Tab-separated table of C-alpha atoms and ligand atoms in Angstrom:
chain	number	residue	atom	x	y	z
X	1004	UNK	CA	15.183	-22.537	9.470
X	1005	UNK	CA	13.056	-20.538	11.394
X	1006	UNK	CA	10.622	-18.278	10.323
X	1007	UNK	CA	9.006	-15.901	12.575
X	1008	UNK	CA	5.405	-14.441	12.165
X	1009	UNK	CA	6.194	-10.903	10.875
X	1010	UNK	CA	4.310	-7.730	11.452
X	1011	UNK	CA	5.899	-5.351	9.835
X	1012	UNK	CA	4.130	-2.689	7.730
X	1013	UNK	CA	6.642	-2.682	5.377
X	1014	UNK	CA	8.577	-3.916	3.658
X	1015	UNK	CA	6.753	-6.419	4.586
X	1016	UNK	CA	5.789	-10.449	4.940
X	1017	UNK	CA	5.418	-12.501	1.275
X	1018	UNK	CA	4.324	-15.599	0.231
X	1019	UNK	CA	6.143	-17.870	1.511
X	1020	UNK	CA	5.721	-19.725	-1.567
X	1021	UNK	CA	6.436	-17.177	-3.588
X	1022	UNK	CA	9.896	-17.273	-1.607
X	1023	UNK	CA	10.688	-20.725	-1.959
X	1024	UNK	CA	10.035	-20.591	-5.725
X	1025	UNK	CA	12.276	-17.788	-6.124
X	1026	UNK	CA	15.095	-19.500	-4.201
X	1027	UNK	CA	14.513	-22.657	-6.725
X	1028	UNK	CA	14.798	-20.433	-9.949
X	1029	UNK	CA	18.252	-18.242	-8.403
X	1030	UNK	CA	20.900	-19.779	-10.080
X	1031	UNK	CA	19.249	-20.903	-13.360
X	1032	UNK	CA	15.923	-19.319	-14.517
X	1033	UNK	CA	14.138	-21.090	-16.305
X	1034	UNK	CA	16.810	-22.694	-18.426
X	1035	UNK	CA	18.260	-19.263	-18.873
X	1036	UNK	CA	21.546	-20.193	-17.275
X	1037	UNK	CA	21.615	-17.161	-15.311
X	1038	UNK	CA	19.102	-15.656	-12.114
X	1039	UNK	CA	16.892	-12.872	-13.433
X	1040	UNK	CA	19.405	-10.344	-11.474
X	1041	UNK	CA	21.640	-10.915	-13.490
X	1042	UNK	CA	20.051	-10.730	-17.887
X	1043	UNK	CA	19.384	-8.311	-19.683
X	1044	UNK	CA	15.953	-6.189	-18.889
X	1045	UNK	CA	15.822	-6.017	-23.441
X	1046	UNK	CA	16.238	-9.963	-23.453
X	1047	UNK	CA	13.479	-12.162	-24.234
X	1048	UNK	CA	13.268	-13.824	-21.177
X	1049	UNK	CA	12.799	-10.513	-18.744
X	1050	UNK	CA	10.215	-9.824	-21.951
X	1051	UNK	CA	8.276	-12.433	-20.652
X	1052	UNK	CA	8.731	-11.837	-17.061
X	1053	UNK	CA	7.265	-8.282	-17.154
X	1054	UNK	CA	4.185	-8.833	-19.910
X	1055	UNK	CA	3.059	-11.418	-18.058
X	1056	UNK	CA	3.165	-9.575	-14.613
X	1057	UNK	CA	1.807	-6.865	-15.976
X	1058	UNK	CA	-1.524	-9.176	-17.342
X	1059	UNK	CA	-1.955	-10.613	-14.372
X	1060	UNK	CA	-2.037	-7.399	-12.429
X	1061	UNK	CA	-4.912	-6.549	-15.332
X	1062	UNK	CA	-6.328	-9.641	-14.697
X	1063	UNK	CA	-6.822	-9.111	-10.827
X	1064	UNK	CA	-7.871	-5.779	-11.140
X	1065	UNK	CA	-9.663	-5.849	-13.802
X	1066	UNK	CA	-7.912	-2.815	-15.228
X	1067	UNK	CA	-9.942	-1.362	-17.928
X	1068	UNK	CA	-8.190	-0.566	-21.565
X	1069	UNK	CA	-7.556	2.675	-21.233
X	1070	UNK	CA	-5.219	2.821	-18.240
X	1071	UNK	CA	-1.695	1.937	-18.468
X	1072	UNK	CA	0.381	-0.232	-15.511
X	1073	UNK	CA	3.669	1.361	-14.859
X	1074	UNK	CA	6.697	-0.382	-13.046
X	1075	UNK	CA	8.556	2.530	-11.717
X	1076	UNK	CA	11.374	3.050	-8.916
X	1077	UNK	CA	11.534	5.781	-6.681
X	1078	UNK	CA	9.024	4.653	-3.934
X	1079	UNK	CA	5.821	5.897	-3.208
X	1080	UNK	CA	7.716	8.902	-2.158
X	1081	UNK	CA	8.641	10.183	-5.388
X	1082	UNK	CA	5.287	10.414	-6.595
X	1083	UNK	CA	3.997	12.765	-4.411
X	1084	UNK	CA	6.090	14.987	-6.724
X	1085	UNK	CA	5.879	13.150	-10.202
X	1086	UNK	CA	2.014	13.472	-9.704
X	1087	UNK	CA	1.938	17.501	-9.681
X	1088	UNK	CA	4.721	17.682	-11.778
X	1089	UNK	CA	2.520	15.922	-14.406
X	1090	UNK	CA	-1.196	16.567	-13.369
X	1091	UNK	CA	-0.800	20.281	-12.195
X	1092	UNK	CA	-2.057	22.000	-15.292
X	1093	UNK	CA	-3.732	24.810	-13.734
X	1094	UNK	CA	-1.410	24.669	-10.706
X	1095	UNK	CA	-3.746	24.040	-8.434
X	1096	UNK	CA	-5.080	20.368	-6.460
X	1097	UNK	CA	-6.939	19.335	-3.337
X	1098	UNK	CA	-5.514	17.607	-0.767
X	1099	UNK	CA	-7.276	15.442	2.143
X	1100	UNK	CA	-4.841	14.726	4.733
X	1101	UNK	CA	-5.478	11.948	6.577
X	1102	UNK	CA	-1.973	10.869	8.146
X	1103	UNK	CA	1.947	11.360	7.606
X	1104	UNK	CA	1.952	10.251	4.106
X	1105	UNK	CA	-0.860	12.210	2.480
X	1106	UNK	CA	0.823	15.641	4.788
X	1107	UNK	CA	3.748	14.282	2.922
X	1108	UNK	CA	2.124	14.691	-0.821
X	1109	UNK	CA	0.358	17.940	0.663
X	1110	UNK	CA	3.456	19.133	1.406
X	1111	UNK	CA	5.520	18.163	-1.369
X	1112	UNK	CA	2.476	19.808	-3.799
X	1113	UNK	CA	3.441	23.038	-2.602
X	1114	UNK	CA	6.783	22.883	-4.645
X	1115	UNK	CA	4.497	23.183	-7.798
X	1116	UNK	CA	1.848	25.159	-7.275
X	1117	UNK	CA	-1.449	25.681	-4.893
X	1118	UNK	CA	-2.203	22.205	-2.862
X	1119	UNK	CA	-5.491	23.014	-0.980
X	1120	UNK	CA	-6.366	21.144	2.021
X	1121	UNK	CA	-9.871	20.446	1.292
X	1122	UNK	CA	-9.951	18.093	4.922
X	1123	UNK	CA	-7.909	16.977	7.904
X	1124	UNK	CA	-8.173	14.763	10.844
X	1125	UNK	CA	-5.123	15.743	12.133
X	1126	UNK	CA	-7.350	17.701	14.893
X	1127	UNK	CA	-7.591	14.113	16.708
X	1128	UNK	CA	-4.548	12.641	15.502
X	1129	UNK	CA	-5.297	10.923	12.333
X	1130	UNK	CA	-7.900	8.589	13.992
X	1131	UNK	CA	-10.694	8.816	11.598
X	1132	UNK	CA	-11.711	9.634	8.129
X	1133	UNK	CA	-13.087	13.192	7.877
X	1134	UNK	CA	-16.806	13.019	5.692
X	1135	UNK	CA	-15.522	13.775	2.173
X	1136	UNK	CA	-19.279	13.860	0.891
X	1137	UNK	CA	-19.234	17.221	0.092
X	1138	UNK	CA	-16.618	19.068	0.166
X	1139	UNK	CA	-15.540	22.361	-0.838
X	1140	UNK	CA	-13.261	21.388	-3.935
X	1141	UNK	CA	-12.016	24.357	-5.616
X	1142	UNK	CA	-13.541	24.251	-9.420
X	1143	UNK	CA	-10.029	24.652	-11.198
X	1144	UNK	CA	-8.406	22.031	-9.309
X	1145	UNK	CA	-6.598	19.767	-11.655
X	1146	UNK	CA	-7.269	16.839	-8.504
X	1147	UNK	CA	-8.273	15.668	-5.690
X	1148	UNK	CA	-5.415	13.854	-3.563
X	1149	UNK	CA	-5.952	10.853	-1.106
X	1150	UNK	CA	-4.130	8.499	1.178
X	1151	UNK	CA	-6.767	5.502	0.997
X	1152	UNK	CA	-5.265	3.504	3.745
X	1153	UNK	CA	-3.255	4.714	6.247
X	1154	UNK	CA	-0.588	2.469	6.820
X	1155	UNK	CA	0.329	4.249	10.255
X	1156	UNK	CA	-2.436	5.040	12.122
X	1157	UNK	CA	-4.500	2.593	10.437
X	1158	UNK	CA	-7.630	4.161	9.323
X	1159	UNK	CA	-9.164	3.220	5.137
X	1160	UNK	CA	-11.740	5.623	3.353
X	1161	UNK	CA	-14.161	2.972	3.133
X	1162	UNK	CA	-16.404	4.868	0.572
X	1163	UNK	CA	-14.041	7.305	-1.784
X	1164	UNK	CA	-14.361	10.941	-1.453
X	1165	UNK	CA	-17.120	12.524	-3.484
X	1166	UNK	CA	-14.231	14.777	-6.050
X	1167	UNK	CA	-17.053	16.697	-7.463
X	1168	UNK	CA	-16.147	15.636	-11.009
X	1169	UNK	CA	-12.501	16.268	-10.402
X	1170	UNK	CA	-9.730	13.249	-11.000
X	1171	UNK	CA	-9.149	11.146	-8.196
X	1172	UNK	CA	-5.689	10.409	-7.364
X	1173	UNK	CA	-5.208	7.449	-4.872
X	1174	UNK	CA	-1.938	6.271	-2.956
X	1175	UNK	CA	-2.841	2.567	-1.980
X	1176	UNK	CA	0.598	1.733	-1.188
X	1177	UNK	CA	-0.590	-0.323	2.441
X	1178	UNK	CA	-3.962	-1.781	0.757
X	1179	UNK	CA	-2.426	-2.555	-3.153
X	1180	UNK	CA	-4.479	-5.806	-3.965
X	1181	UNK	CA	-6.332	-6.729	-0.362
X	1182	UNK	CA	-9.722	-6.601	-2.418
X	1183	UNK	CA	-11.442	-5.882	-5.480
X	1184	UNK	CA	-11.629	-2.032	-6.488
X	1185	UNK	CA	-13.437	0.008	-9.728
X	1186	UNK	CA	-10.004	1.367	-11.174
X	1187	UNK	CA	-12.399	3.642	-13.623
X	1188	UNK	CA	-13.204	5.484	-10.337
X	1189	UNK	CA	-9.403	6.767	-10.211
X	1190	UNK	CA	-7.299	8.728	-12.479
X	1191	UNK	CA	-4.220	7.640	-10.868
X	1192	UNK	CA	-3.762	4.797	-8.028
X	1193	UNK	CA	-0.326	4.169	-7.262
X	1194	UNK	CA	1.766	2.442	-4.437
X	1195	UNK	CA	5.271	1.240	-3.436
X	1196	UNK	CA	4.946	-2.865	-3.652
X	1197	UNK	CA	6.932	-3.095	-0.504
X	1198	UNK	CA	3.943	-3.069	1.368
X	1199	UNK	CA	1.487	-5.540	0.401
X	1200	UNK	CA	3.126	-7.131	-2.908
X	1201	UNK	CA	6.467	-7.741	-3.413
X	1202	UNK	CA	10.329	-6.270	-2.744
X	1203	UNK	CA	11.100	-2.592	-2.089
X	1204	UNK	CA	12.329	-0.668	-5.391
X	1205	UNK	CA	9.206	-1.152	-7.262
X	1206	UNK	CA	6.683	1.431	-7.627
X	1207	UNK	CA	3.228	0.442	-9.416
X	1208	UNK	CA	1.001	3.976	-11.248
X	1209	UNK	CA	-2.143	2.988	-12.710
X	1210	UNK	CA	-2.768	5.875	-14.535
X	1211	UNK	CA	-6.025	6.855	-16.839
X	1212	UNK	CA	-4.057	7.390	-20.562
X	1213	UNK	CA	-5.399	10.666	-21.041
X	1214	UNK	CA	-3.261	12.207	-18.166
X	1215	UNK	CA	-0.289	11.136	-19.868
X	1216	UNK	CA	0.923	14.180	-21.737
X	1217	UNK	CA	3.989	16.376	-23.008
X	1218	UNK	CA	2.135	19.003	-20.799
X	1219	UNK	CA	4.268	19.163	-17.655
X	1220	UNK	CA	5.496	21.164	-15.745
X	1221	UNK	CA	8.269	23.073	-17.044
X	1222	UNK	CA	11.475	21.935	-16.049
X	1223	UNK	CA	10.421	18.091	-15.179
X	1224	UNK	CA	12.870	15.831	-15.860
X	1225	UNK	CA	12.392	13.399	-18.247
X	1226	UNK	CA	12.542	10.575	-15.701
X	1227	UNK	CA	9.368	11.993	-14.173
X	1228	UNK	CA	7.389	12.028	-16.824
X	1229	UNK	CA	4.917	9.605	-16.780
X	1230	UNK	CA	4.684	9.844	-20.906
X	1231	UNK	CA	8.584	8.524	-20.802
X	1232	UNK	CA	7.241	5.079	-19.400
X	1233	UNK	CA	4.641	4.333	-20.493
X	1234	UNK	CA	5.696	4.964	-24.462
X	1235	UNK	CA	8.377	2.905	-23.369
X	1236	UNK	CA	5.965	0.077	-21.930
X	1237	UNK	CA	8.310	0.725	-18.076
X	1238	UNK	CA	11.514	-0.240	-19.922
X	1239	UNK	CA	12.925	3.493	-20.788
X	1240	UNK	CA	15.995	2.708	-18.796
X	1241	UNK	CA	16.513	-0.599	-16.403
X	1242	UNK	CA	13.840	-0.958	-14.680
X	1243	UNK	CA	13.450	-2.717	-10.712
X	1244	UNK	CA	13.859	-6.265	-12.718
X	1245	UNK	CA	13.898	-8.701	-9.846
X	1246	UNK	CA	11.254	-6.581	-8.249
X	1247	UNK	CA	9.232	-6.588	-10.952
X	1248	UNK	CA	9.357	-10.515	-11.542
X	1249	UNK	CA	9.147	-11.159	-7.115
X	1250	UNK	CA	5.392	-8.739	-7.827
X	1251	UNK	CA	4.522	-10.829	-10.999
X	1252	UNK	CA	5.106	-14.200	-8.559
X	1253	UNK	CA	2.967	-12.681	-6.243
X	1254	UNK	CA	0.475	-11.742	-8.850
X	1255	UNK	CA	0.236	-15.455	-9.373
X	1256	UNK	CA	-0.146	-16.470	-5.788
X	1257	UNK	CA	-3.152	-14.444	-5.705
X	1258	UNK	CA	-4.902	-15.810	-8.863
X	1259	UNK	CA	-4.090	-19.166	-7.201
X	1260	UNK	CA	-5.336	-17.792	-3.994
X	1261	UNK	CA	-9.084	-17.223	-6.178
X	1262	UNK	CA	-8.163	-13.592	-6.795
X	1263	UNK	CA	-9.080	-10.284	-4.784
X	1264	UNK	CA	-12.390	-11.237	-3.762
X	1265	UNK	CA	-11.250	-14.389	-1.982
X	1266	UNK	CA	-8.429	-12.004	-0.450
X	1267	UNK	CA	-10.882	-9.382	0.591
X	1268	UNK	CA	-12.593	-12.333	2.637
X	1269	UNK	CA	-9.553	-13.667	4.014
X	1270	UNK	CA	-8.527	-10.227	5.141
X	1271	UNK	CA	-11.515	-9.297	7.017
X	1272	UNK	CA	-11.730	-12.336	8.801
X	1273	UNK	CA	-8.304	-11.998	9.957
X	1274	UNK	CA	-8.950	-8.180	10.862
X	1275	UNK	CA	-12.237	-9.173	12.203
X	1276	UNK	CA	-10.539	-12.230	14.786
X	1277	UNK	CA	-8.104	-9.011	15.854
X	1278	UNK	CA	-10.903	-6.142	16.448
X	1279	UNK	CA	-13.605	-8.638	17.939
X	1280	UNK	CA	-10.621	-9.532	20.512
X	1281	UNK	CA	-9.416	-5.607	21.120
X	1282	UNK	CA	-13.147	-4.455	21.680
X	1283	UNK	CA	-13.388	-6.981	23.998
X	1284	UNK	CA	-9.842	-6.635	25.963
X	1285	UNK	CA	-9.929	-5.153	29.218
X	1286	UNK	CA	-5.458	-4.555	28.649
X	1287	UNK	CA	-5.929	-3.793	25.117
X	1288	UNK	CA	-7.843	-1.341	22.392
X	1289	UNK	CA	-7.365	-0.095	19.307
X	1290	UNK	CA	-6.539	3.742	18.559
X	1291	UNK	CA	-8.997	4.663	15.808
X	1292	UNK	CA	-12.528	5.176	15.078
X	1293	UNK	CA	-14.481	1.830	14.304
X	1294	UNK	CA	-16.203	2.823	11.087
X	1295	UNK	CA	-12.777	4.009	9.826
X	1296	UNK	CA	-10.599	0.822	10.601
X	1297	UNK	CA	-8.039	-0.617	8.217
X	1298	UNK	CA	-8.132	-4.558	8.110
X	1299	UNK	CA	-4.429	-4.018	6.827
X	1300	UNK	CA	-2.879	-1.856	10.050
X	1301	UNK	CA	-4.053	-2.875	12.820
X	1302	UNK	CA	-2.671	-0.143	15.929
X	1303	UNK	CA	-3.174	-0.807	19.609
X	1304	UNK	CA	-2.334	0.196	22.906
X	1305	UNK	CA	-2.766	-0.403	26.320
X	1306	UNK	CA	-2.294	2.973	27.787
X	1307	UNK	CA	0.655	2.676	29.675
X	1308	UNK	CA	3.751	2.894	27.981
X	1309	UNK	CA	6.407	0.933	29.681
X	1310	UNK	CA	3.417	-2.252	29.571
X	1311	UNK	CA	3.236	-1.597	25.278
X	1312	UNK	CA	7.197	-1.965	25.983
X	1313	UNK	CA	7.283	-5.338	27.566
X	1314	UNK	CA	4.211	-6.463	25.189
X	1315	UNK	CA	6.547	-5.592	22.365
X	1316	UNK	CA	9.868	-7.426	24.002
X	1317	UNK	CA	7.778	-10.332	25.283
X	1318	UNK	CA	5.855	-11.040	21.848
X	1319	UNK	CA	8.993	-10.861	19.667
X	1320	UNK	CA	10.741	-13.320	22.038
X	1321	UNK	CA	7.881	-15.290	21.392
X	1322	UNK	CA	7.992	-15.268	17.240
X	1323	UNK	CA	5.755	-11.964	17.069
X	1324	UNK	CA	8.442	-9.985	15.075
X	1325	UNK	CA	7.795	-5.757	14.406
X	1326	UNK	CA	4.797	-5.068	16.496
X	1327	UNK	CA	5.954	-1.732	17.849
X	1328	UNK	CA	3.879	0.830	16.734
X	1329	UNK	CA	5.300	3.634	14.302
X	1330	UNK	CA	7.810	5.764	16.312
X	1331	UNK	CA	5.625	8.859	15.244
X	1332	UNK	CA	2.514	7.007	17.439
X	1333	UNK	CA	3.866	4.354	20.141
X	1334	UNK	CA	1.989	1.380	21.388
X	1335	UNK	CA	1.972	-1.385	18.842
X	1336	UNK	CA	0.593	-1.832	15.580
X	1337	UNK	CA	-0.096	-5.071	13.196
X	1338	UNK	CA	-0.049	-5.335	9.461
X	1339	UNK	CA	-1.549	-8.125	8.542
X	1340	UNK	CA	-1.388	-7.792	4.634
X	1341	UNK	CA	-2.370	-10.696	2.050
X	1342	UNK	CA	0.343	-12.788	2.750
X	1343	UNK	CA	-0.222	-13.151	6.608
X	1344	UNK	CA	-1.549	-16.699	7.104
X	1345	UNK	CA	-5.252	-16.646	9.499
X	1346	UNK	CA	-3.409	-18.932	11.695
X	1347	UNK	CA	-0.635	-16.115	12.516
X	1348	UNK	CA	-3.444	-14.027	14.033
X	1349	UNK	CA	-4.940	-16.346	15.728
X	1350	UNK	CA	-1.501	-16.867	17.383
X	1351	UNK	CA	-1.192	-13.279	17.600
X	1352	UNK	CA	-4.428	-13.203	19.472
X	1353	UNK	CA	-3.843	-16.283	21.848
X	1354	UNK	CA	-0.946	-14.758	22.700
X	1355	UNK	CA	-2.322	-11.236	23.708
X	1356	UNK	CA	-4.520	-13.742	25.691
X	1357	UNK	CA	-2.166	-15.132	27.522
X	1358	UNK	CA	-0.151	-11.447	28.039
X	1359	UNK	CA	-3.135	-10.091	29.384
X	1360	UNK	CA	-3.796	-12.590	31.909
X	1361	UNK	CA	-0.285	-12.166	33.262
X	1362	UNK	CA	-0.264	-8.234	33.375
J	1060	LIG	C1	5.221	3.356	3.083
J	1060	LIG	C2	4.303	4.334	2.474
J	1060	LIG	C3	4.778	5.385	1.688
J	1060	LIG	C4	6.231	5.633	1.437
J	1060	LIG	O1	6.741	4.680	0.591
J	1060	LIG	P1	8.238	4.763	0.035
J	1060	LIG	O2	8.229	3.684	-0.995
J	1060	LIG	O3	9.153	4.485	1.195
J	1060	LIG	O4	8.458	6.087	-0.532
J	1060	LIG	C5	3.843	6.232	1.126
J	1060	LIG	N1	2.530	6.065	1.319
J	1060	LIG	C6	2.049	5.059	2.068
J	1060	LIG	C7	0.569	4.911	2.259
J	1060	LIG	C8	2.921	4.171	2.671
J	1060	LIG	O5	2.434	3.173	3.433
């Protein structure tokens, strides 16, 4: 077996832990006498499997009462219409576009009624956070939209927008669980697991209860209302099942790990070994503006295309799988997410060392 260090933003590295458990409990779960793939998601067992991922998610996030934890499928991609559908009572929200994904939602609003783009930093390709102190928020808006981190060109609102008294909705797909966060502070955070927690098929809404309603829009389906899950606690129809019970595994590994503020630590250092070196490089540097960095994505370049090229080729030869950058960008990126050890930066680093000695 060989296991390469994996950069990929997603889906992404796990636990390797987690992994080796899961391969242990395949053929017999638990004295089941069948993997989870394969019982029912109304048996007992599966019962189990989802309360108990579903507390320790509450657990690490400290999830207050009145929010409900969804499992749903559909990536982070079909929320960017479930959450109009459902939230888009006067048919009107703000958007703050900040990279592909949140253009994605902005665009995708449209469909239902008046998305307003309150800010943009599209003007210098996504490479900073535009001041969201005090913006102009329409006073009807039903919310305001965000991308928190942006898994492609790697920039994180480091303080959240000031909404002006207006819901906060949050897609945290690329920075689900890298630290601690005030969940009351949200209305809805919400993110495809395949990023920092588990499998692909799994989407996770933490929603406030009181924007669960009957009120949709007309015409949603019944699948995309939020009130269909969570009155049926995420199990109106099959749910993602060995998703679900790969996340609650990885819930685990981060209690063991001492929980989100041990992970927070872990995951600056790690970003902080990889922007001390870039600042530093004279081959190297990163793409966005400091005060705006993610410590999940991690994009770099060194300005001339067919060098990012070999870089790519040279790394992955060496065990530095998926660095190439998102084909919307170029030059490389790394995603160094909660389950990529320190010591896999460090190589990262040494390696970028060595690469730009020779070049
Ligand atoms: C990957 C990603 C998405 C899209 O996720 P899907 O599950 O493929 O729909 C949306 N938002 C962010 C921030 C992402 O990183």
């Amino acid at each position: 077996m060989n296991r390469v260090y994996n950069f990929s933003a997603g889906p992404a590295i796990l636990p390797e832990d987690v992994l080796r458990e899961a391969a242990e409990e395949m053929l017999d779960y638990k004295g089941s006498g069948m993997s989870v793939m394969e019982m029912s998601h109304r048996s007992k067992v599966f019962g189990t499997i989802i309360q108990e991922a579903e507390a320790d998610l509450r657990e690490l996030l400290d999830i207050p009462e009145n929010y409900k934890v969804l499992f749903l499928q559909g990536g982070a991609s079909q929320q960017f219409a479930m959450i109009p559908m459902n939230l888009m009572k006067n048919k009107k929200a703000a958007y703050i576009v900040t990279g592909q994904w949140a253009k994605k939602a902005f665009q995708e609003a449209q469909l239902y009624g008046e998305a307003v783009k309150v800010a943009s930093s599209e003007d210098e390709t996504f490479s900073y956070i535009p001041d969201c102190s005090d913006l102009e928020i329409p006073e009807d808006a039903d919310y305001v939209y965000i991308c928190e981190n942006n898994t492609i060109y790697g920039t994180k609102f480091k303080t959240l927008p000031n909404t002006k008294g207006h819901t906060l909705v949050a897609d945290v797909s690329s920075c689900f669980l890298s630290e601690p966060v005030d969940v009351s502070k949200y209305g809805i955070l919400y993110g495809g697991v395949q990023k920092n927690i588990g499998p692909a098929g799994v989407v996770i809404v933490i929603i406030r209860e009181d924007l669960i309603t009957e009120d949709t829009l007309p015409g949603t389906p019944t699948m995309l209302k939020y009130k269909t899950h969570a009155d049926a606690d995420s199990l109106y129809n099959t749910p993602p099942a060995y998703g679900i019970y790969i996340c609650g595994k990885v819930f685990k590994w981060l209690k063991e790990m001492g929980g989100l503020e041990v992970m927070k630590q872990r995951n600056e250092e790690k970003a902080k070994l990889l922007y001390d070196f870039l600042d530093q490089s004279k081959l190297f540097h990163g793409t966005v503006k400091k005060e705006d960095r993610s410590w999940m994505n991690v994009p770099f370049v060194t300005g001339k295309q067919e060098l990012d090229e070999k870089f790519v080729k040279e790394a992955a030869e060496a065990g530095f799988v998926n660095l190439k950058g998102h084909r919307s960008v170029g030059g490389m990126r790394a995603s160094i997410y909660n389950a990529m050890p320190k010591e896999g930066v460090e190589q990262l680093v040494a390696f970028m060392k060595k690469f730009e000695e020779e070049n």
